[in-house]
mmCIF file of C-alpha atoms in Angstrom:
data_model
loop_
_atom_site.group_PDB
_atom_site.id
_atom_site.type_symbol
_atom_site.label_atom_id
_atom_site.label_comp_id
_atom_site.label_asym_id
_atom_site.label_seq_id
_atom_site.Cartn_x
_atom_site.Cartn_y
_atom_site.Cartn_z
ATOM 1 C CA MET A 184 -91.492 -85.629 -64.071
ATOM 2 C CA SER A 185 -91.956 -84.889 -67.738
ATOM 3 C CA ASP A 186 -94.401 -86.858 -69.895
ATOM 4 C CA THR A 187 -91.681 -88.535 -71.858
ATOM 5 C CA SER A 188 -89.683 -89.675 -68.729
ATOM 6 C CA LEU A 189 -92.995 -90.929 -67.253
ATOM 7 C CA TRP A 190 -93.615 -93.111 -70.348
ATOM 8 C CA ILE A 191 -90.089 -94.405 -70.352
ATOM 9 C CA LEU A 192 -90.322 -95.305 -66.666
ATOM 10 C CA PHE A 193 -93.623 -97.150 -67.223
ATOM 11 C CA ALA A 194 -92.292 -98.931 -70.293
ATOM 12 C CA VAL A 195 -89.147 -100.040 -68.301
ATOM 13 C CA ILE A 196 -91.344 -101.343 -65.368
ATOM 14 C CA GLY A 197 -93.652 -103.010 -68.011
ATOM 15 C CA ILE A 198 -90.735 -104.884 -69.576
ATOM 16 C CA GLY A 199 -89.407 -105.813 -66.167
ATOM 17 C CA ASN A 200 -92.814 -107.225 -65.161
ATOM 18 C CA PHE A 201 -93.010 -109.200 -68.405
ATOM 19 C CA LEU A 202 -89.492 -110.592 -67.764
ATOM 20 C CA LEU A 203 -90.455 -111.588 -64.229
ATOM 21 C CA ARG A 204 -93.489 -113.395 -65.476
ATOM 22 C CA GLY A 205 -91.789 -114.931 -68.497
ATOM 23 C CA CYS A 206 -88.318 -115.733 -67.041
ATOM 24 C CA PHE A 207 -88.794 -119.444 -66.446
ATOM 25 C CA ILE A 208 -91.408 -120.016 -69.184
ATOM 26 C CA LEU A 209 -89.430 -118.335 -71.998
ATOM 27 C CA LEU A 210 -86.020 -119.813 -71.180
ATOM 28 C CA PRO A 211 -85.245 -123.035 -72.963
ATOM 29 C CA GLY A 212 -85.418 -126.107 -70.657
ATOM 30 C CA SER A 213 -87.215 -125.852 -67.324
ATOM 31 C CA GLN A 214 -84.828 -124.499 -64.676
ATOM 32 C CA ARG A 215 -85.583 -124.903 -60.998
ATOM 33 C CA GLN A 216 -85.419 -122.004 -58.641
ATOM 34 C CA PRO A 217 -82.915 -122.183 -55.864
ATOM 35 C CA VAL A 218 -84.570 -123.035 -52.464
ATOM 36 C CA TRP A 219 -83.158 -120.042 -50.539
ATOM 37 C CA LEU A 220 -84.633 -117.684 -53.080
ATOM 38 C CA ASN A 221 -88.109 -119.316 -52.712
ATOM 39 C CA ARG A 222 -87.832 -118.970 -48.883
ATOM 40 C CA ALA A 223 -86.915 -115.262 -49.176
ATOM 41 C CA LEU A 224 -89.670 -114.506 -51.770
ATOM 42 C CA ARG A 225 -92.278 -115.813 -49.329
ATOM 43 C CA PHE A 226 -91.691 -112.838 -47.014
ATOM 44 C CA VAL A 227 -91.721 -110.184 -49.783
ATOM 45 C CA PRO A 228 -95.395 -109.404 -49.810
ATOM 46 C CA ALA A 229 -95.781 -109.139 -46.052
ATOM 47 C CA SER A 230 -92.680 -106.969 -45.733
ATOM 48 C CA LEU A 231 -93.253 -104.670 -48.627
ATOM 49 C CA LEU A 232 -96.916 -104.116 -48.162
ATOM 50 C CA ALA A 233 -96.455 -103.311 -44.425
ATOM 51 C CA ALA A 234 -93.596 -100.949 -45.358
ATOM 52 C CA LEU A 235 -96.082 -99.183 -47.689
ATOM 53 C CA VAL A 236 -99.031 -99.104 -45.256
ATOM 54 C CA PHE A 237 -97.400 -98.111 -42.025
ATOM 55 C CA PRO A 238 -95.808 -94.812 -42.979
ATOM 56 C CA ALA A 239 -99.053 -93.783 -44.774
ATOM 57 C CA LEU A 240 -100.627 -93.804 -41.327
ATOM 58 C CA ILE A 241 -97.876 -93.022 -38.858
ATOM 59 C CA ARG A 242 -94.634 -91.068 -39.310
ATOM 60 C CA LEU A 243 -91.694 -90.612 -37.015
ATOM 61 C CA GLN A 244 -90.586 -86.960 -36.985
ATOM 62 C CA SER A 245 -87.986 -85.310 -34.809
ATOM 63 C CA GLU A 246 -90.829 -84.167 -32.462
ATOM 64 C CA GLY A 247 -92.024 -87.785 -32.092
ATOM 65 C CA LEU A 248 -94.666 -89.818 -33.743
ATOM 66 C CA GLU A 249 -96.906 -87.894 -36.092
ATOM 67 C CA PHE A 250 -100.304 -89.172 -37.234
ATOM 68 C CA ASP A 251 -103.675 -88.051 -38.416
ATOM 69 C CA TRP A 252 -106.056 -89.800 -35.900
ATOM 70 C CA HIS A 253 -108.935 -89.789 -38.348
ATOM 71 C CA ARG A 254 -106.982 -91.877 -40.802
ATOM 72 C CA LEU A 255 -105.372 -94.008 -38.246
ATOM 73 C CA LEU A 256 -108.759 -94.939 -36.623
ATOM 74 C CA ALA A 257 -110.452 -95.476 -39.943
ATOM 75 C CA ALA A 258 -107.445 -97.776 -41.044
ATOM 76 C CA LEU A 259 -107.656 -99.789 -37.843
ATOM 77 C CA ILE A 260 -111.438 -100.375 -38.369
ATOM 78 C CA ALA A 261 -110.777 -101.161 -41.980
ATOM 79 C CA ALA A 262 -108.043 -103.673 -41.029
ATOM 80 C CA GLY A 263 -110.588 -105.467 -38.823
ATOM 81 C CA VAL A 264 -113.045 -105.604 -41.714
ATOM 82 C CA ALA A 265 -110.349 -106.918 -44.123
ATOM 83 C CA TRP A 266 -109.238 -109.557 -41.641
ATOM 84 C CA LYS A 267 -112.830 -110.802 -41.123
ATOM 85 C CA SER A 268 -114.195 -110.494 -44.626
ATOM 86 C CA LYS A 269 -111.145 -110.485 -47.052
ATOM 87 C CA ASN A 270 -113.458 -108.379 -49.218
ATOM 88 C CA MET A 271 -111.904 -105.333 -50.855
ATOM 89 C CA LEU A 272 -115.013 -103.474 -51.698
ATOM 90 C CA LEU A 273 -116.393 -103.803 -48.133
ATOM 91 C CA THR A 274 -113.059 -102.767 -46.643
ATOM 92 C CA LEU A 275 -112.843 -99.721 -48.927
ATOM 93 C CA GLY A 276 -116.397 -98.760 -48.162
ATOM 94 C CA VAL A 277 -116.027 -99.032 -44.428
ATOM 95 C CA GLY A 278 -112.658 -97.299 -44.343
ATOM 96 C CA MET A 279 -113.707 -94.389 -46.542
ATOM 97 C CA GLY A 280 -117.069 -94.161 -44.748
ATOM 98 C CA VAL A 281 -115.420 -93.912 -41.268
ATOM 99 C CA LEU A 282 -112.960 -91.345 -42.542
ATOM 100 C CA TRP A 283 -115.646 -89.175 -44.111
ATOM 101 C CA GLY A 284 -117.767 -89.573 -40.895
ATOM 102 C CA LEU A 285 -114.946 -88.457 -38.656
ATOM 103 C CA GLN A 286 -113.967 -85.578 -40.907
ATOM 104 C CA TYR A 287 -117.638 -84.457 -40.946
ATOM 105 C CA LEU A 288 -117.972 -84.644 -37.087
ATOM 106 C CA ASP A 289 -114.690 -82.890 -36.339
ATOM 107 C CA MET B 1474 -111.258 -136.008 -66.318
ATOM 108 C CA SER B 1475 -109.225 -134.074 -68.986
ATOM 109 C CA TYR B 1476 -110.324 -131.866 -71.858
ATOM 110 C CA SER B 1477 -110.780 -133.680 -75.222
ATOM 111 C CA THR B 1478 -110.680 -130.550 -77.385
ATOM 112 C CA ALA B 1479 -108.915 -127.171 -77.377
ATOM 113 C CA SER B 1480 -112.225 -125.276 -77.279
ATOM 114 C CA ALA B 1481 -113.580 -127.296 -74.349
ATOM 115 C CA ALA B 1482 -110.378 -126.407 -72.375
ATOM 116 C CA TRP B 1483 -110.582 -122.743 -73.434
ATOM 117 C CA TRP B 1484 -114.241 -122.391 -72.340
ATOM 118 C CA ALA B 1485 -113.509 -124.225 -69.092
ATOM 119 C CA GLY B 1486 -110.748 -121.676 -68.404
ATOM 120 C CA ILE B 1487 -113.205 -118.803 -69.001
ATOM 121 C CA LYS B 1488 -115.906 -120.407 -66.851
ATOM 122 C CA ALA B 1489 -113.412 -120.974 -64.018
ATOM 123 C CA LEU B 1490 -112.499 -117.308 -63.948
ATOM 124 C CA LEU B 1491 -115.901 -115.655 -64.159
ATOM 125 C CA PRO B 1492 -116.996 -116.448 -60.535
ATOM 126 C CA ILE B 1493 -114.007 -114.605 -59.133
ATOM 127 C CA ALA B 1494 -114.428 -111.602 -61.452
ATOM 128 C CA PRO B 1495 -116.598 -109.618 -58.918
ATOM 129 C CA GLY B 1496 -113.636 -109.739 -56.499
ATOM 130 C CA ILE B 1497 -111.309 -108.302 -59.162
ATOM 131 C CA VAL B 1498 -113.492 -105.473 -60.413
ATOM 132 C CA PRO B 1499 -113.119 -103.183 -57.237
ATOM 133 C CA PHE B 1500 -109.363 -103.477 -57.378
ATOM 134 C CA GLY B 1501 -109.343 -102.533 -61.042
ATOM 135 C CA LEU B 1502 -111.613 -99.585 -60.393
ATOM 136 C CA VAL B 1503 -109.458 -98.345 -57.468
ATOM 137 C CA THR B 1504 -106.367 -98.680 -59.599
ATOM 138 C CA GLY B 1505 -107.876 -96.640 -62.449
ATOM 139 C CA VAL B 1506 -109.242 -93.950 -60.072
ATOM 140 C CA THR B 1507 -105.837 -93.753 -58.261
ATOM 141 C CA ALA B 1508 -103.972 -93.319 -61.498
ATOM 142 C CA VAL B 1509 -106.026 -90.258 -62.606
ATOM 143 C CA LYS B 1510 -106.179 -88.903 -59.065
ATOM 144 C CA SER B 1511 -102.357 -88.932 -58.911
ATOM 145 C CA GLY B 1512 -102.462 -86.401 -61.719
ATOM 146 C CA LEU B 1513 -101.979 -88.739 -64.784
ATOM 147 C CA ALA B 1514 -103.777 -87.816 -68.018
ATOM 148 C CA PRO B 1515 -106.340 -90.502 -68.896
ATOM 149 C CA ASP B 1516 -104.297 -91.836 -71.831
ATOM 150 C CA THR B 1517 -101.195 -92.023 -69.665
ATOM 151 C CA ALA B 1518 -103.157 -93.792 -66.958
ATOM 152 C CA LEU B 1519 -104.469 -96.385 -69.385
ATOM 153 C CA GLY B 1520 -100.954 -96.810 -70.916
ATOM 154 C CA MET B 1521 -99.575 -97.432 -67.419
ATOM 155 C CA THR B 1522 -102.261 -99.991 -66.623
ATOM 156 C CA THR B 1523 -101.568 -101.866 -69.897
ATOM 157 C CA LEU B 1524 -97.754 -101.852 -69.418
ATOM 158 C CA PHE B 1525 -97.840 -102.847 -65.687
ATOM 159 C CA TYR B 1526 -100.815 -105.231 -65.799
ATOM 160 C CA ALA B 1527 -100.225 -105.480 -61.987
ATOM 161 C CA GLY B 1528 -102.441 -103.523 -59.532
ATOM 162 C CA SER B 1529 -100.381 -103.505 -56.371
ATOM 163 C CA SER B 1530 -97.282 -102.626 -58.310
ATOM 164 C CA GLN B 1531 -99.047 -99.765 -60.038
ATOM 165 C CA ILE B 1532 -100.590 -98.368 -56.991
ATOM 166 C CA ALA B 1533 -97.280 -98.544 -55.121
ATOM 167 C CA ALA B 1534 -95.555 -96.701 -58.055
ATOM 168 C CA LEU B 1535 -98.275 -94.013 -57.993
ATOM 169 C CA GLN B 1536 -97.865 -93.452 -54.245
ATOM 170 C CA LEU B 1537 -94.108 -93.163 -54.623
ATOM 171 C CA MET B 1538 -94.520 -90.684 -57.484
ATOM 172 C CA ARG B 1539 -96.765 -88.605 -55.223
ATOM 173 C CA ASP B 1540 -94.069 -88.655 -52.507
ATOM 174 C CA ASP B 1541 -91.469 -87.468 -55.098
ATOM 175 C CA ALA B 1542 -89.504 -90.657 -54.608
ATOM 176 C CA ALA B 1543 -86.265 -91.191 -56.633
ATOM 177 C CA ILE B 1544 -86.840 -92.957 -59.968
ATOM 178 C CA PRO B 1545 -84.714 -96.036 -59.000
ATOM 179 C CA VAL B 1546 -86.745 -96.523 -55.768
ATOM 180 C CA ILE B 1547 -90.045 -96.410 -57.807
ATOM 181 C CA LEU B 1548 -88.556 -98.827 -60.352
ATOM 182 C CA LEU B 1549 -87.321 -101.239 -57.717
ATOM 183 C CA THR B 1550 -90.553 -101.129 -55.611
ATOM 184 C CA ALA B 1551 -92.758 -101.764 -58.641
ATOM 185 C CA LEU B 1552 -90.688 -104.724 -59.689
ATOM 186 C CA VAL B 1553 -89.989 -106.192 -56.137
ATOM 187 C CA ILE B 1554 -93.788 -106.375 -55.484
ATOM 188 C CA ASN B 1555 -94.006 -108.574 -58.533
ATOM 189 C CA LEU B 1556 -91.238 -110.934 -57.643
ATOM 190 C CA ARG B 1557 -93.944 -113.524 -56.874
ATOM 191 C CA PHE B 1558 -94.440 -113.900 -60.616
ATOM 192 C CA MET B 1559 -91.042 -115.526 -60.797
ATOM 193 C CA MET B 1560 -92.402 -118.287 -58.471
ATOM 194 C CA TYR B 1561 -95.397 -118.724 -60.716
ATOM 195 C CA SER B 1562 -93.175 -118.658 -63.850
ATOM 196 C CA ALA B 1563 -90.946 -121.437 -62.416
ATOM 197 C CA SER B 1564 -93.875 -123.622 -61.458
ATOM 198 C CA LEU B 1565 -95.671 -123.254 -64.816
ATOM 199 C CA ALA B 1566 -92.462 -123.626 -66.922
ATOM 200 C CA PRO B 1567 -92.660 -127.513 -67.182
ATOM 201 C CA TYR B 1568 -96.145 -127.096 -68.730
ATOM 202 C CA LEU B 1569 -95.951 -123.921 -70.794
ATOM 203 C CA GLY B 1570 -92.185 -123.940 -71.555
ATOM 204 C CA PRO B 1571 -92.500 -126.497 -74.462
ATOM 205 C CA LEU B 1572 -95.012 -124.350 -76.292
ATOM 206 C CA PRO B 1573 -94.050 -122.245 -79.462
ATOM 207 C CA ARG B 1574 -93.212 -118.564 -78.944
ATOM 208 C CA ARG B 1575 -96.401 -117.264 -80.310
ATOM 209 C CA TRP B 1576 -98.143 -118.848 -77.315
ATOM 210 C CA LYS B 1577 -95.416 -118.259 -74.695
ATOM 211 C CA TRP B 1578 -95.009 -114.491 -75.200
ATOM 212 C CA PRO B 1579 -98.678 -113.522 -74.776
ATOM 213 C CA LEU B 1580 -99.298 -116.057 -72.033
ATOM 214 C CA SER B 1581 -96.261 -114.720 -70.124
ATOM 215 C CA TYR B 1582 -97.623 -111.120 -70.357
ATOM 216 C CA MET B 1583 -101.073 -112.280 -69.088
ATOM 217 C CA LEU B 1584 -99.793 -114.395 -66.206
ATOM 218 C CA SER B 1585 -101.698 -113.239 -63.069
ATOM 219 C CA ASP B 1586 -102.313 -114.505 -59.585
ATOM 220 C CA HIS B 1587 -105.790 -115.772 -60.526
ATOM 221 C CA ALA B 1588 -104.927 -117.423 -63.745
ATOM 222 C CA TYR B 1589 -102.003 -119.130 -62.069
ATOM 223 C CA ALA B 1590 -103.921 -120.335 -59.018
ATOM 224 C CA LEU B 1591 -106.734 -121.764 -61.200
ATOM 225 C CA SER B 1592 -104.443 -123.482 -63.612
ATOM 226 C CA ILE B 1593 -101.761 -124.971 -61.335
ATOM 227 C CA LEU B 1594 -104.347 -126.890 -59.391
ATOM 228 C CA LYS B 1595 -105.591 -128.708 -62.494
ATOM 229 C CA TYR B 1596 -102.032 -129.275 -63.813
ATOM 230 C CA ARG B 1597 -100.983 -130.876 -60.452
ATOM 231 C CA ASN B 1598 -104.115 -133.149 -60.465
ATOM 232 C CA ASN B 1599 -103.236 -134.248 -63.993
ATOM 233 C CA SER B 1600 -106.632 -133.197 -65.087
ATOM 234 C CA MET B 1601 -105.505 -130.855 -67.961
ATOM 235 C CA GLY B 1602 -104.751 -133.449 -70.727
ATOM 236 C CA ASP B 1603 -103.152 -132.066 -73.892
ATOM 237 C CA TYR B 1604 -104.996 -128.728 -73.779
ATOM 238 C CA GLY B 1605 -103.809 -127.261 -70.456
ATOM 239 C CA HIS B 1606 -102.449 -124.163 -72.281
ATOM 240 C CA CYS B 1607 -105.918 -123.449 -73.753
ATOM 241 C CA PHE B 1608 -107.430 -123.634 -70.276
ATOM 242 C CA PHE B 1609 -104.776 -121.226 -68.992
ATOM 243 C CA ALA B 1610 -105.280 -118.900 -72.038
ATOM 244 C CA GLY B 1611 -108.978 -118.796 -71.479
ATOM 245 C CA ALA B 1612 -108.613 -117.910 -67.753
ATOM 246 C CA ALA B 1613 -105.705 -115.464 -68.308
ATOM 247 C CA LEU B 1614 -107.363 -113.637 -71.218
ATOM 248 C CA SER B 1615 -110.651 -113.193 -69.396
ATOM 249 C CA MET B 1616 -108.789 -112.010 -66.340
ATOM 250 C CA TRP B 1617 -106.980 -109.479 -68.442
ATOM 251 C CA LEU B 1618 -110.258 -108.185 -70.010
ATOM 252 C CA VAL B 1619 -112.027 -107.880 -66.640
ATOM 253 C CA TRP B 1620 -108.933 -105.969 -65.298
ATOM 254 C CA MET B 1621 -108.629 -103.570 -68.256
ATOM 255 C CA VAL B 1622 -112.327 -102.851 -68.441
ATOM 256 C CA SER B 1623 -112.676 -102.136 -64.676
ATOM 257 C CA ALA B 1624 -109.497 -100.040 -64.642
ATOM 258 C CA THR B 1625 -110.765 -98.066 -67.692
ATOM 259 C CA VAL B 1626 -114.071 -97.431 -65.939
ATOM 260 C CA GLY B 1627 -112.071 -96.316 -62.914
ATOM 261 C CA ILE B 1628 -110.061 -93.867 -65.066
ATOM 262 C CA ILE B 1629 -113.210 -92.372 -66.535
ATOM 263 C CA VAL B 1630 -115.024 -92.176 -63.251
ATOM 264 C CA GLY B 1631 -111.923 -90.939 -61.336
ATOM 265 C CA ALA B 1632 -111.682 -87.902 -63.560
ATOM 266 C CA GLN B 1633 -115.214 -86.865 -62.384
ATOM 267 C CA ILE B 1634 -114.529 -87.247 -58.622
ATOM 268 C CA PRO B 1635 -113.867 -83.871 -57.033
ATOM 269 C CA PRO B 1636 -110.742 -83.446 -54.921
ATOM 270 C CA GLY B 1637 -111.469 -83.113 -51.178
ATOM 271 C CA TRP B 1638 -112.934 -86.637 -50.931
ATOM 272 C CA SER B 1639 -109.597 -87.835 -49.451
ATOM 273 C CA LEU B 1640 -109.505 -90.577 -52.106
ATOM 274 C CA ASP B 1641 -105.766 -90.941 -51.602
ATOM 275 C CA PHE B 1642 -106.679 -92.858 -48.448
ATOM 276 C CA ALA B 1643 -107.872 -95.700 -50.722
ATOM 277 C CA ILE B 1644 -104.183 -96.520 -51.318
ATOM 278 C CA PRO B 1645 -103.302 -97.683 -47.775
ATOM 279 C CA LEU B 1646 -106.691 -99.350 -47.604
ATOM 280 C CA VAL B 1647 -105.960 -101.390 -50.668
ATOM 281 C CA PHE B 1648 -102.550 -102.392 -49.286
ATOM 282 C CA LEU B 1649 -104.239 -103.449 -45.997
ATOM 283 C CA VAL B 1650 -106.612 -105.732 -47.851
ATOM 284 C CA LEU B 1651 -103.624 -107.296 -49.665
ATOM 285 C CA LEU B 1652 -101.431 -107.468 -46.538
ATOM 286 C CA ILE B 1653 -103.777 -109.250 -44.184
ATOM 287 C CA PRO B 1654 -104.150 -112.560 -46.053
ATOM 288 C CA VAL B 1655 -100.400 -112.952 -46.574
ATOM 289 C CA ILE B 1656 -99.877 -112.931 -42.840
ATOM 290 C CA GLN B 1657 -100.322 -116.622 -42.359
ATOM 291 C CA ASP B 1658 -97.865 -117.559 -39.592
ATOM 292 C CA SER B 1659 -95.603 -116.024 -36.992
ATOM 293 C CA PRO B 1660 -92.566 -115.498 -39.323
ATOM 294 C CA SER B 1661 -94.699 -113.465 -41.828
ATOM 295 C CA LEU B 1662 -96.327 -111.567 -39.000
ATOM 296 C CA VAL B 1663 -92.869 -110.639 -37.612
ATOM 297 C CA ALA B 1664 -91.718 -109.755 -41.229
ATOM 298 C CA ALA B 1665 -94.643 -107.378 -41.480
ATOM 299 C CA LEU B 1666 -94.129 -105.750 -38.070
ATOM 300 C CA VAL B 1667 -90.440 -105.245 -38.516
ATOM 301 C CA ALA B 1668 -90.788 -103.901 -41.993
ATOM 302 C CA GLY B 1669 -93.619 -101.503 -40.877
ATOM 303 C CA SER B 1670 -91.637 -100.197 -37.942
ATOM 304 C CA VAL B 1671 -88.519 -99.647 -39.901
ATOM 305 C CA ALA B 1672 -90.485 -97.921 -42.601
ATOM 306 C CA VAL B 1673 -92.017 -95.553 -40.014
ATOM 307 C CA SER B 1674 -88.716 -94.791 -38.379
ATOM 308 C CA ALA B 1675 -86.783 -94.373 -41.626
ATOM 309 C CA TYR B 1676 -89.375 -92.413 -43.379
ATOM 310 C CA SER B 1677 -87.358 -89.251 -43.514
ATOM 311 C CA LEU B 1678 -84.412 -90.919 -45.366
ATOM 312 C CA PRO B 1679 -83.926 -89.351 -48.730
ATOM 313 C CA TYR B 1680 -85.487 -90.869 -51.961
ATOM 314 C CA ASN B 1681 -87.733 -93.090 -49.900
ATOM 315 C CA LEU B 1682 -84.795 -95.308 -49.359
ATOM 316 C CA GLY B 1683 -86.416 -96.234 -45.988
ATOM 317 C CA LEU B 1684 -88.880 -98.333 -48.030
ATOM 318 C CA MET B 1685 -86.067 -100.629 -49.346
ATOM 319 C CA LEU B 1686 -84.413 -100.716 -45.931
ATOM 320 C CA ALA B 1687 -87.755 -101.716 -44.340
ATOM 321 C CA ALA B 1688 -88.451 -104.465 -46.935
ATOM 322 C CA ILE B 1689 -84.949 -105.971 -46.534
ATOM 323 C CA SER B 1690 -85.283 -105.854 -42.636
ATOM 324 C CA GLY B 1691 -88.727 -107.489 -42.810
ATOM 325 C CA ILE B 1692 -87.547 -110.271 -45.055
ATOM 326 C CA SER B 1693 -84.426 -110.937 -43.003
ATOM 327 C CA ALA B 1694 -86.527 -111.010 -39.754
ATOM 328 C CA GLY B 1695 -89.014 -113.465 -41.358
ATOM 329 C CA LEU B 1696 -86.193 -115.735 -42.547
ATOM 330 C CA TRP B 1697 -84.431 -115.549 -39.181
ATOM 331 C CA LEU B 1698 -87.603 -116.581 -37.207
ATOM 332 C CA GLU B 1699 -88.407 -119.370 -39.739
ATOM 333 C CA SER B 1700 -85.040 -120.936 -39.563
ATOM 334 C CA ARG B 1701 -85.123 -120.798 -35.768
ATOM 335 C CA GLN B 1702 -88.455 -122.536 -35.781
ATOM 336 C CA LEU B 1703 -87.205 -125.156 -38.187
ATOM 337 C CA HIS B 1704 -84.186 -125.685 -36.047
ATOM 338 C CA ALA B 1705 -86.282 -125.982 -32.897
ATOM 339 C CA ALA B 1706 -88.600 -128.429 -34.639
ATOM 340 C CA SER B 1707 -85.756 -130.660 -35.877
ATOM 341 C CA ALA B 1708 -84.197 -130.589 -32.443
ATOM 342 C CA THR B 1709 -87.448 -131.859 -30.914
ATOM 343 C CA VAL B 1710 -87.615 -134.634 -33.510
ATOM 344 C CA THR B 1711 -84.076 -135.716 -32.733
ATOM 345 C CA GLU B 1712 -84.771 -135.730 -28.947
ATOM 346 C CA SER B 1713 -87.864 -137.799 -29.266
ATOM 347 C CA GLU B 1714 -86.010 -140.235 -31.503
ATOM 348 C CA SER B 1715 -83.137 -140.858 -29.039
#
């Protein structure tokens, strides 16, 4: 991607983010959101984040499942740490540490 | 107890945010590091951070750019992750909506998870008085400063980190930390599992369309299970009443 198209893409996303944040605040009168939309939005983070995490660790190819066991093991341990601690710094430290350890040993 | 002056509310907003700043800094750092490690020039990385002002959206866009995803997929993913801001916007609208534009525009740009969570509690307890927007502004602006400073440090530091440290692995790790707390009940667990499995199976679809397919499948699965549970619950209530 060229530098110009990169900046255009970022600007469009920036404006989009601003409109998402401002939509109900900036509009005159305070509209209410439809209930079905609220119900669907509740599942957006879980679905989208899982859809971003899983293929970074495991991929389905024509020959079957393909994965890097270093990364998969490090991610599973990091998931346990994230679940117990909810701490980003600790999770990143443990996840990266396990990955580096496994790469060093292998 | 409500705030009697604008400056009392403003300082209370800043003081409310400061204790959670240490939790924000690592995310800002990682976002900055990821941006330069994805090949962006430092000034482009800083511009992206300022324009997005949304970490998970930015990291997702960076990952998709690495994967050479189609531009509409990058755009859609970056915005869909932020759909939650619409919910915040709707719930703050009764309080912030009546303000003049010179307040509403900057406050809309600075709306964040943390500023929202801190302010809505106080609004709902009726403890804001006439200066709620000053409390919100204090919390939102200090959040913005913490974010921008930590991302800038990440951009500077990231440029020094040699390749071969597998730092791209920080991306799925960040998403894991964000994913785990949003799994609060069985419908959200099912949504995550379905979306994850579809994303893995559909990975080879062109333009990363598998990601969109996965998200839609996950949301539908979550909605389906939730309405089944609601249905079952209301059936039990009717039975016990009869």
